[in-house]
Short mmCIF file of C-alpha atoms (C1' of nucleotides) in Angstrom, two decimals:
data_model
loop_
_atom_site.label_atom_id
_atom_site.label_comp_id
_atom_site.label_asym_id
_atom_site.label_seq_id
_atom_site.Cartn_x
_atom_site.Cartn_y
_atom_site.Cartn_z
CA UNK L 1 -70.37 5.93 -25.06
CA UNK L 2 -67.07 7.64 -25.53
CA UNK L 3 -66.86 10.39 -28.14
CA UNK L 4 -63.71 11.65 -29.82
CA UNK L 5 -63.51 14.61 -27.54
CA UNK L 6 -63.19 12.19 -24.43
CA UNK L 7 -60.79 9.99 -25.96
CA UNK L 8 -58.74 13.07 -26.96
CA UNK L 9 -58.75 14.12 -23.27
CA UNK L 10 -57.85 10.90 -21.97
CA UNK L 11 -54.92 11.02 -24.33
CA UNK L 12 -53.71 14.16 -23.07
CA UNK L 13 -54.40 13.14 -19.55
CA UNK L 14 -52.34 9.81 -19.92
CA UNK L 15 -49.25 11.91 -20.76
CA UNK L 16 -49.79 14.68 -18.07
CA UNK L 17 -52.60 14.28 -15.69
CA UNK L 18 -51.93 17.61 -14.20
CA UNK L 19 -52.53 19.36 -17.49
CA UNK L 20 -54.61 22.49 -16.54
CA UNK L 21 -58.37 22.62 -17.51
CA UNK L 22 -57.52 25.57 -19.72
CA UNK L 23 -54.70 23.68 -21.73
CA UNK L 24 -57.15 20.66 -22.14
CA UNK L 25 -59.63 23.03 -23.37
CA UNK L 26 -57.48 24.60 -25.85
CA UNK L 27 -56.32 21.27 -27.11
CA UNK L 28 -59.63 19.83 -27.72
CA UNK L 29 -61.23 23.26 -28.77
CA UNK L 30 -63.89 23.46 -25.95
CA UNK L 31 -64.25 25.82 -23.15
CA UNK L 32 -62.77 25.04 -19.91
CA UNK L 33 -66.35 24.66 -18.08
CA UNK L 34 -66.98 21.97 -20.61
CA UNK L 35 -64.00 20.11 -20.16
CA UNK L 36 -64.39 20.37 -16.44
CA UNK L 37 -67.94 18.75 -16.82
CA UNK L 38 -66.57 16.09 -19.18
CA UNK L 39 -63.91 15.19 -16.73
CA UNK L 40 -66.46 15.00 -13.81
CA UNK L 41 -68.62 12.64 -15.85
CA UNK L 42 -65.58 10.39 -16.93
CA UNK L 43 -64.83 9.79 -13.32
CA UNK L 44 -68.45 9.51 -12.31
CA UNK L 45 -68.74 6.65 -14.86
CA UNK L 46 -65.51 5.11 -13.82
CA UNK L 47 -64.13 5.41 -17.05
CA UNK L 48 -61.25 7.37 -15.29
CA UNK L 49 -60.40 5.13 -12.22
CA UNK L 50 -57.91 7.61 -10.88
CA UNK L 51 -55.59 10.33 -11.41
CA UNK L 52 -52.35 8.97 -10.09
CA UNK L 53 -48.49 9.30 -10.16
CA UNK L 54 -46.01 6.60 -11.66
CA UNK L 55 -43.07 6.39 -9.20
CA UNK L 56 -39.63 4.79 -10.15
CA UNK L 57 -39.49 1.86 -7.80
CA UNK L 58 -35.53 2.26 -7.60
CA UNK L 59 -36.06 5.69 -6.16
CA UNK L 60 -37.56 3.73 -3.26
CA UNK L 61 -34.93 1.29 -2.93
CA UNK L 62 -36.65 -1.47 -4.95
CA UNK L 63 -33.87 -2.86 -6.80
CA UNK L 64 -35.52 -6.05 -7.86
CA UNK L 65 -38.87 -7.03 -9.56
CA UNK L 66 -40.14 -10.38 -10.10
CA UNK L 67 -43.22 -12.15 -11.60
CA UNK L 68 -44.38 -14.95 -9.33
CA UNK L 69 -46.81 -17.60 -10.46
CA UNK L 70 -48.65 -19.08 -7.43
CA UNK L 71 -50.62 -22.26 -7.46
CA UNK L 72 -52.31 -22.67 -3.74
CA UNK L 73 -52.37 -25.88 -2.27
CA UNK L 74 -55.82 -27.77 -2.18
CA UNK L 75 -58.16 -25.74 0.14
CA UNK L 76 -55.93 -22.86 0.49
CA UNK L 77 -56.92 -20.67 -2.21
CA UNK L 78 -58.55 -17.89 -0.06
CA UNK L 79 -55.96 -18.01 2.61
CA UNK L 80 -53.37 -17.48 -0.02
CA UNK L 81 -55.16 -14.80 -1.85
CA UNK L 82 -55.71 -12.85 1.50
CA UNK L 83 -52.17 -13.18 2.23
CA UNK L 84 -51.03 -11.87 -1.19
CA UNK L 85 -53.18 -8.73 -0.69
CA UNK L 86 -51.94 -8.27 2.53
CA UNK L 87 -48.06 -8.13 1.50
CA UNK L 88 -47.63 -4.64 0.23
CA UNK L 89 -44.66 -5.75 -1.89
CA UNK L 90 -46.94 -7.33 -4.27
CA UNK L 91 -47.63 -4.66 -6.95
CA UNK L 92 -50.05 -6.34 -8.86
CA UNK L 93 -51.66 -9.76 -8.93
CA UNK L 94 -54.11 -11.35 -11.35
CA UNK L 95 -56.22 -14.43 -10.83
CA UNK L 96 -55.81 -16.45 -14.05
CA UNK L 97 -57.32 -19.54 -15.76
CA UNK L 98 -54.92 -22.48 -16.08
CA UNK L 99 -52.60 -24.37 -13.58
CA UNK L 100 -51.23 -21.22 -12.04
CA UNK L 101 -53.99 -19.59 -10.12
CA UNK L 102 -52.55 -16.33 -9.49
CA UNK L 103 -49.59 -14.40 -11.40
CA UNK L 104 -48.26 -11.53 -9.33
CA UNK L 105 -45.55 -8.81 -9.61
CA UNK L 106 -43.31 -8.41 -6.55
CA UNK L 107 -41.12 -5.34 -5.66
CA UNK L 108 -38.20 -6.09 -3.47
CA UNK L 109 -35.16 -4.33 -2.12
CA UNK L 110 -32.86 -7.63 -2.20
CA UNK L 111 -32.77 -11.06 -3.01
CA UNK L 112 -33.08 -11.90 0.77
CA UNK L 113 -36.32 -9.96 0.98
CA UNK L 114 -37.54 -12.05 -2.04
CA UNK L 115 -36.86 -15.24 -0.16
CA UNK L 116 -38.42 -13.77 2.92
CA UNK L 117 -41.51 -13.20 1.24
CA UNK L 118 -41.91 -16.17 -0.79
CA UNK L 119 -41.12 -18.21 2.52
CA UNK L 120 -44.45 -16.74 3.89
CA UNK L 121 -46.47 -18.40 1.04
CA UNK L 122 -44.24 -21.67 0.85
CA UNK L 123 -46.38 -23.67 3.13
CA UNK L 124 -49.71 -22.70 1.43
CA UNK L 125 -48.73 -22.80 -2.23
CA UNK L 126 -46.39 -23.82 -4.86
CA UNK L 127 -44.68 -20.82 -6.49
CA UNK L 128 -42.40 -20.17 -9.54
CA UNK L 129 -40.41 -17.06 -9.59
CA UNK L 130 -39.03 -15.33 -12.67
CA UNK L 131 -36.96 -12.14 -11.93
CA UNK L 132 -37.40 -9.28 -14.34
CA UNK L 133 -34.23 -8.36 -16.21
CA UNK L 134 -35.67 -5.52 -18.28
CA UNK L 135 -39.30 -3.88 -19.08
CA UNK L 136 -39.70 -3.84 -23.06
CA UNK L 137 -43.24 -2.18 -22.37
CA UNK L 138 -43.96 -0.39 -19.14
CA UNK L 139 -47.59 -0.09 -18.13
CA UNK L 140 -49.62 1.64 -20.68
CA UNK L 141 -53.18 1.81 -21.48
CA UNK L 142 -54.88 -0.09 -24.38
CA UNK L 143 -55.37 1.70 -27.79
CA UNK L 144 -57.79 4.71 -27.10
CA UNK L 145 -58.91 4.89 -30.60
CA UNK L 146 -62.64 3.94 -31.32
CA UNK L 147 -63.17 0.25 -32.30
CA UNK L 148 -62.18 0.25 -35.91
CA UNK L 149 -64.89 -1.13 -38.52
CA UNK L 150 -62.74 -4.23 -39.06
CA UNK L 151 -62.98 -4.98 -35.12
CA UNK L 152 -66.70 -4.47 -35.22
CA UNK L 153 -66.98 -6.80 -38.24
CA UNK L 154 -65.00 -9.27 -36.50
CA UNK L 155 -67.04 -8.97 -33.24
CA UNK L 156 -70.31 -9.51 -35.34
CA UNK L 157 -68.91 -12.17 -37.23
CA UNK L 158 -68.02 -14.12 -33.79
CA UNK L 159 -71.41 -13.57 -32.36
CA UNK Q 1 -32.41 10.56 -1.04
CA UNK Q 2 -36.21 11.01 -0.52
CA UNK Q 3 -37.15 12.63 2.85
CA UNK Q 4 -40.50 11.96 4.92
CA UNK Q 5 -41.85 15.22 3.10
CA UNK Q 6 -41.44 13.80 -0.20
CA UNK Q 7 -42.73 10.37 0.48
CA UNK Q 8 -45.78 12.10 2.00
CA UNK Q 9 -46.39 14.36 -1.25
CA UNK Q 10 -46.11 10.97 -3.29
CA UNK Q 11 -48.50 9.35 -1.10
CA UNK Q 12 -51.06 12.00 -1.59
CA UNK Q 13 -50.40 12.26 -5.41
CA UNK Q 14 -50.87 8.40 -5.85
CA UNK Q 15 -54.12 8.67 -4.49
CA UNK Q 16 -55.03 11.87 -6.51
CA UNK Q 17 -52.42 13.35 -8.94
CA UNK Q 18 -54.52 16.43 -9.24
CA UNK Q 19 -54.23 17.60 -6.01
CA UNK Q 20 -53.63 21.43 -5.85
CA UNK Q 21 -50.27 22.64 -4.62
CA UNK Q 22 -52.08 24.74 -1.97
CA UNK Q 23 -53.70 21.39 -0.78
CA UNK Q 24 -50.63 19.52 -0.99
CA UNK Q 25 -48.72 22.30 0.94
CA UNK Q 26 -51.51 22.36 3.65
CA UNK Q 27 -51.19 18.62 4.07
CA UNK Q 28 -47.51 18.18 4.59
CA UNK Q 29 -47.04 21.75 6.21
CA UNK Q 30 -45.01 23.69 3.84
CA UNK Q 31 -45.86 26.73 1.50
CA UNK Q 32 -46.97 25.97 -2.18
CA UNK Q 33 -43.76 27.28 -3.58
CA UNK Q 34 -41.72 24.85 -1.65
CA UNK Q 35 -44.25 22.10 -2.75
CA UNK Q 36 -43.98 23.09 -6.26
CA UNK Q 37 -40.19 23.07 -6.13
CA UNK Q 38 -40.06 19.62 -4.62
CA UNK Q 39 -42.23 18.25 -7.20
CA UNK Q 40 -40.15 19.72 -9.95
CA UNK Q 41 -37.01 18.29 -8.35
CA UNK Q 42 -38.79 14.77 -8.10
CA UNK Q 43 -39.58 14.63 -11.61
CA UNK Q 44 -36.30 16.02 -12.79
CA UNK Q 45 -34.60 13.13 -10.66
CA UNK Q 46 -36.87 10.75 -12.37
CA UNK Q 47 -38.56 9.71 -9.02
CA UNK Q 48 -41.75 10.74 -10.66
CA UNK Q 49 -41.77 9.11 -13.93
CA UNK Q 50 -45.13 10.57 -14.97
CA UNK Q 51 -48.47 12.11 -13.80
CA UNK Q 52 -51.05 9.90 -15.37
CA UNK Q 53 -54.69 8.68 -15.50
CA UNK Q 54 -55.72 5.18 -14.84
CA UNK Q 55 -58.32 4.25 -17.38
CA UNK Q 56 -60.91 1.47 -17.13
CA UNK Q 57 -60.28 -0.90 -20.02
CA UNK Q 58 -63.78 -1.86 -20.00
CA UNK Q 59 -64.78 1.64 -20.72
CA UNK Q 60 -62.76 1.33 -24.03
CA UNK Q 61 -64.37 -1.94 -25.03
CA UNK Q 62 -61.51 -4.12 -23.77
CA UNK Q 63 -63.48 -6.81 -22.28
CA UNK Q 64 -60.71 -9.37 -21.81
CA UNK Q 65 -57.24 -9.32 -20.45
CA UNK Q 66 -54.66 -12.11 -20.59
CA UNK Q 67 -51.28 -12.91 -19.39
CA UNK Q 68 -49.09 -14.36 -22.13
CA UNK Q 69 -45.89 -16.13 -21.52
CA UNK Q 70 -43.65 -15.95 -24.76
CA UNK Q 71 -40.63 -18.09 -25.57
CA UNK Q 72 -39.04 -16.99 -28.84
CA UNK Q 73 -37.65 -19.53 -31.27
CA UNK Q 74 -33.85 -19.73 -31.50
CA UNK Q 75 -32.60 -16.72 -33.35
CA UNK Q 76 -35.90 -14.67 -33.13
CA UNK Q 77 -35.58 -13.01 -29.88
CA UNK Q 78 -35.22 -9.47 -31.21
CA UNK Q 79 -37.76 -9.85 -33.95
CA UNK Q 80 -40.38 -11.15 -31.37
CA UNK Q 81 -39.55 -8.16 -28.75
CA UNK Q 82 -40.17 -5.87 -31.53
CA UNK Q 83 -43.34 -7.34 -32.64
CA UNK Q 84 -44.64 -7.14 -29.22
CA UNK Q 85 -43.55 -3.60 -28.68
CA UNK Q 86 -45.49 -2.73 -32.01
CA UNK Q 87 -48.73 -4.11 -30.94
CA UNK Q 88 -50.35 -1.71 -28.90
CA UNK Q 89 -52.75 -4.12 -27.30
CA UNK Q 90 -49.80 -5.25 -25.30
CA UNK Q 91 -50.17 -3.37 -22.22
CA UNK Q 92 -47.17 -4.35 -20.41
CA UNK Q 93 -44.28 -6.72 -21.15
CA UNK Q 94 -41.41 -8.00 -19.01
CA UNK Q 95 -38.37 -9.81 -20.05
CA UNK Q 96 -37.70 -12.39 -17.32
CA UNK Q 97 -35.20 -15.07 -16.28
CA UNK Q 98 -36.21 -18.54 -16.93
CA UNK Q 99 -37.74 -20.70 -19.90
CA UNK Q 100 -40.22 -17.97 -20.62
CA UNK Q 101 -38.44 -15.13 -21.90
CA UNK Q 102 -41.20 -12.51 -21.82
CA UNK Q 103 -44.32 -12.18 -19.59
CA UNK Q 104 -46.99 -9.83 -21.19
CA UNK Q 105 -50.35 -8.45 -20.46
CA UNK Q 106 -52.78 -8.22 -23.45
CA UNK Q 107 -55.88 -6.16 -23.68
CA UNK Q 108 -58.41 -7.49 -26.28
CA UNK Q 109 -61.86 -6.75 -27.13
CA UNK Q 110 -62.91 -10.25 -27.97
CA UNK Q 111 -61.52 -13.84 -27.97
CA UNK Q 112 -61.10 -13.46 -31.66
CA UNK Q 113 -58.91 -10.60 -31.30
CA UNK Q 114 -56.80 -12.63 -28.73
CA UNK Q 115 -56.45 -15.32 -31.41
CA UNK Q 116 -55.49 -12.86 -34.06
CA UNK Q 117 -52.85 -11.19 -32.24
CA UNK Q 118 -51.26 -14.54 -30.85
CA UNK Q 119 -51.06 -15.71 -34.63
CA UNK Q 120 -49.07 -13.01 -35.32
CA UNK Q 121 -46.37 -14.33 -33.02
CA UNK Q 122 -47.01 -18.10 -33.53
CA UNK Q 123 -44.35 -18.53 -36.30
CA UNK Q 124 -41.64 -16.77 -34.17
CA UNK Q 125 -42.33 -18.01 -30.59
CA UNK Q 126 -44.19 -20.30 -28.37
CA UNK Q 127 -46.81 -18.86 -26.05
CA UNK Q 128 -48.67 -19.86 -23.46
CA UNK Q 129 -51.68 -17.88 -22.48
CA UNK Q 130 -53.83 -17.51 -19.25
CA UNK Q 131 -57.13 -15.48 -19.23
CA UNK Q 132 -57.58 -13.08 -16.46
CA UNK Q 133 -60.41 -13.80 -14.38
CA UNK Q 134 -60.05 -11.39 -11.67
CA UNK Q 135 -57.82 -8.71 -10.40
CA UNK Q 136 -57.06 -9.13 -6.57
CA UNK Q 137 -54.54 -6.43 -6.75
CA UNK Q 138 -54.47 -3.76 -9.34
CA UNK Q 139 -51.43 -1.73 -10.08
CA UNK Q 140 -50.22 -0.03 -6.98
CA UNK Q 141 -46.81 1.16 -6.08
CA UNK Q 142 -44.52 -0.44 -3.82
CA UNK Q 143 -44.64 0.81 0.05
CA UNK Q 144 -43.53 4.39 0.45
CA UNK Q 145 -41.93 4.16 3.69
CA UNK Q 146 -38.41 4.51 4.29
CA UNK Q 147 -36.40 1.24 4.33
CA UNK Q 148 -36.65 0.00 7.84
CA UNK Q 149 -33.62 -0.69 10.03
CA UNK Q 150 -34.11 -4.23 9.59
CA UNK Q 151 -33.87 -3.87 5.86
CA UNK Q 152 -30.77 -1.81 5.81
CA UNK Q 153 -29.20 -4.30 8.34
CA UNK Q 154 -30.10 -7.17 5.60
CA UNK Q 155 -28.80 -5.08 2.95
CA UNK Q 156 -25.37 -4.28 4.51
CA UNK Q 157 -24.94 -7.98 5.48
CA UNK Q 158 -25.56 -9.00 1.99
CA UNK Q 159 -22.78 -6.46 0.51
"C1'" DG X 1 -15.76 32.95 11.59
"C1'" DA X 2 -17.10 34.69 7.10
"C1'" DT X 3 -19.16 32.81 2.76
"C1'" DT X 4 -21.68 30.08 -0.23
"C1'" DT X 5 -25.34 26.86 -0.79
"C1'" DC X 6 -29.79 25.12 0.09
"C1'" DG X 7 -34.30 25.19 1.20
"C1'" DG X 8 -37.64 27.62 3.03
"C1'" DT X 9 -41.42 31.99 3.67
"C1'" DC X 10 -44.12 35.79 2.28
"C1'" DG X 11 -46.49 38.89 -0.86
"C1'" DA X 12 -47.70 40.78 -5.45
"C1'" DG X 13 -49.09 40.14 -9.83
"C1'" DA X 14 -50.67 36.69 -13.28
"C1'" DT X 15 -53.22 32.79 -14.41
"C1'" DC X 16 -56.66 29.59 -13.65
"C1'" DA X 17 -61.00 27.23 -12.19
"C1'" DT X 18 -65.58 27.56 -11.14
"C1'" DC X 19 -70.04 29.54 -11.10
"C1'" DC X 20 -73.91 31.43 -13.42
"C1'" DA X 21 -76.92 33.25 -17.32
"C1'" DG X 22 -78.02 32.53 -21.48
"C1'" DC X 23 -78.17 30.07 -26.02
"C1'" DA X 24 -78.85 26.54 -29.57
"C1'" DT X 25 -79.67 21.78 -30.45
"C1'" DT X 26 -81.92 17.55 -29.80
"C1'" DT X 27 -84.83 14.51 -27.45
"C1'" DT X 28 -89.38 13.61 -25.46
"C1'" DA X 29 -94.18 13.88 -24.95
"C1'" DC X 30 -98.68 14.91 -26.64
"C1'" DG G 1 -96.04 18.32 -36.03
"C1'" DT G 2 -94.96 21.16 -32.41
"C1'" DA G 3 -94.43 22.58 -27.62
"C1'" DA G 4 -91.72 21.60 -23.59
"C1'" DA G 5 -87.87 19.67 -21.41
"C1'" DA G 6 -83.16 18.37 -21.19
"C1'" DT G 7 -78.69 18.51 -22.79
"C1'" DG G 8 -74.23 20.44 -23.56
"C1'" DC G 9 -72.13 24.41 -24.83
"C1'" DT G 10 -70.19 29.54 -24.46
"C1'" DG G 11 -68.54 33.88 -22.23
"C1'" DG G 12 -67.70 36.79 -18.62
"C1'" DA G 13 -67.31 37.67 -13.61
"C1'" DT G 14 -65.31 36.42 -9.38
"C1'" DG G 15 -62.76 34.00 -6.20
"C1'" DA G 16 -59.14 30.69 -5.86
"C1'" DT G 17 -54.51 29.15 -7.25
"C1'" DC G 18 -49.92 29.37 -9.02
"C1'" DT G 19 -45.53 31.68 -9.97
"C1'" DC G 20 -41.94 34.88 -9.40
"C1'" DG G 21 -38.78 37.81 -6.99
"C1'" DA G 22 -37.00 39.38 -2.58
"C1'" DC G 23 -35.52 37.90 1.52
"C1'" DC G 24 -34.18 34.93 5.50
"C1'" DG G 25 -31.97 31.34 8.39
"C1'" DA G 26 -29.46 27.09 9.02
"C1'" DA G 27 -25.76 24.00 7.64
"C1'" DA G 28 -21.92 22.96 5.08
"C1'" DT G 29 -17.50 24.81 3.22
"C1'" DC G 30 -13.28 26.99 3.12
#
DNA sequence: GATTTCGGTCGAGATCATCCAGCATTTTAC
DNA sequence: GTAAAATGCTGGATGATCTCGACCGAAATC
């Protein structure tokens, strides 16, 4: 589906999404129209979901981040999910297996704000909150390399 | 620190990091050299951490994501952290307060791979894994608007 | 009140992206 | 097996965009 050239382009763009077509072309050894066409197709196919910018939350005044596990009370699942989606301070939310139905990331400017937001959910779900002290790994994409032969073997074996 | 123009630029770039200077300039009502200078300064100050591309993990064969909570055994904290950082399938990791020391996101191509990776940590930490079933909110930045007067009041009160 | 600093505009020249014609290679169809 | 069609690439012309220097005005500094 993706060839080496595509992966190569993605790798460069992960580091700097504003790299010019000309520069991309030079780095992968193609002409710029070709690169342009490849990017167009990668976007079209949904491989590239978006070109975006990573902003330091601190610069916006968000001095605190927390991971919140959320277990909606019986019958409240949909209301809780809607509520979470509508609170913009939630910067990420995954619906997971297990007792905790949702795991979400919360950006806040103060402990007071944290309390205020959790209060809005308190009557519809149980929550447990962990304050983030450090970020050993900040968001990064999974490895871009092709599936290794070993991986493929494993996959086959499993099926 | 950030004025309305900066926030406006960031907002546009979050949606499309490849927007041309000319287009940015038109949208915020400045000349392109001014926009160029502002972006340079935003990067310099670390407000903009990076221009990047958001890739669909599925396109790379990662059909499964999991949230893993990791509690290193006594004395193993640093080894575990190093191990996590070195495994590229970890796409995010936060060090948090509470019993679980780390909360991490794992991209894998199969359940077998998940097992393989967790095995590598098993003798150094307790883990509990939740498979991601859906993503109600995909990574997004915190609200870009200026701190509201109410927020400021709260912050002052607290200090 | 003069001066410096900061952030802005404008215009020219350089750089870059896009369009198009043409070509090679692979796939499809018969 | 071969002709036709489709695919993906290149190179060059053209038009759009970026960058750089010169200059300007408002606000802070002395």
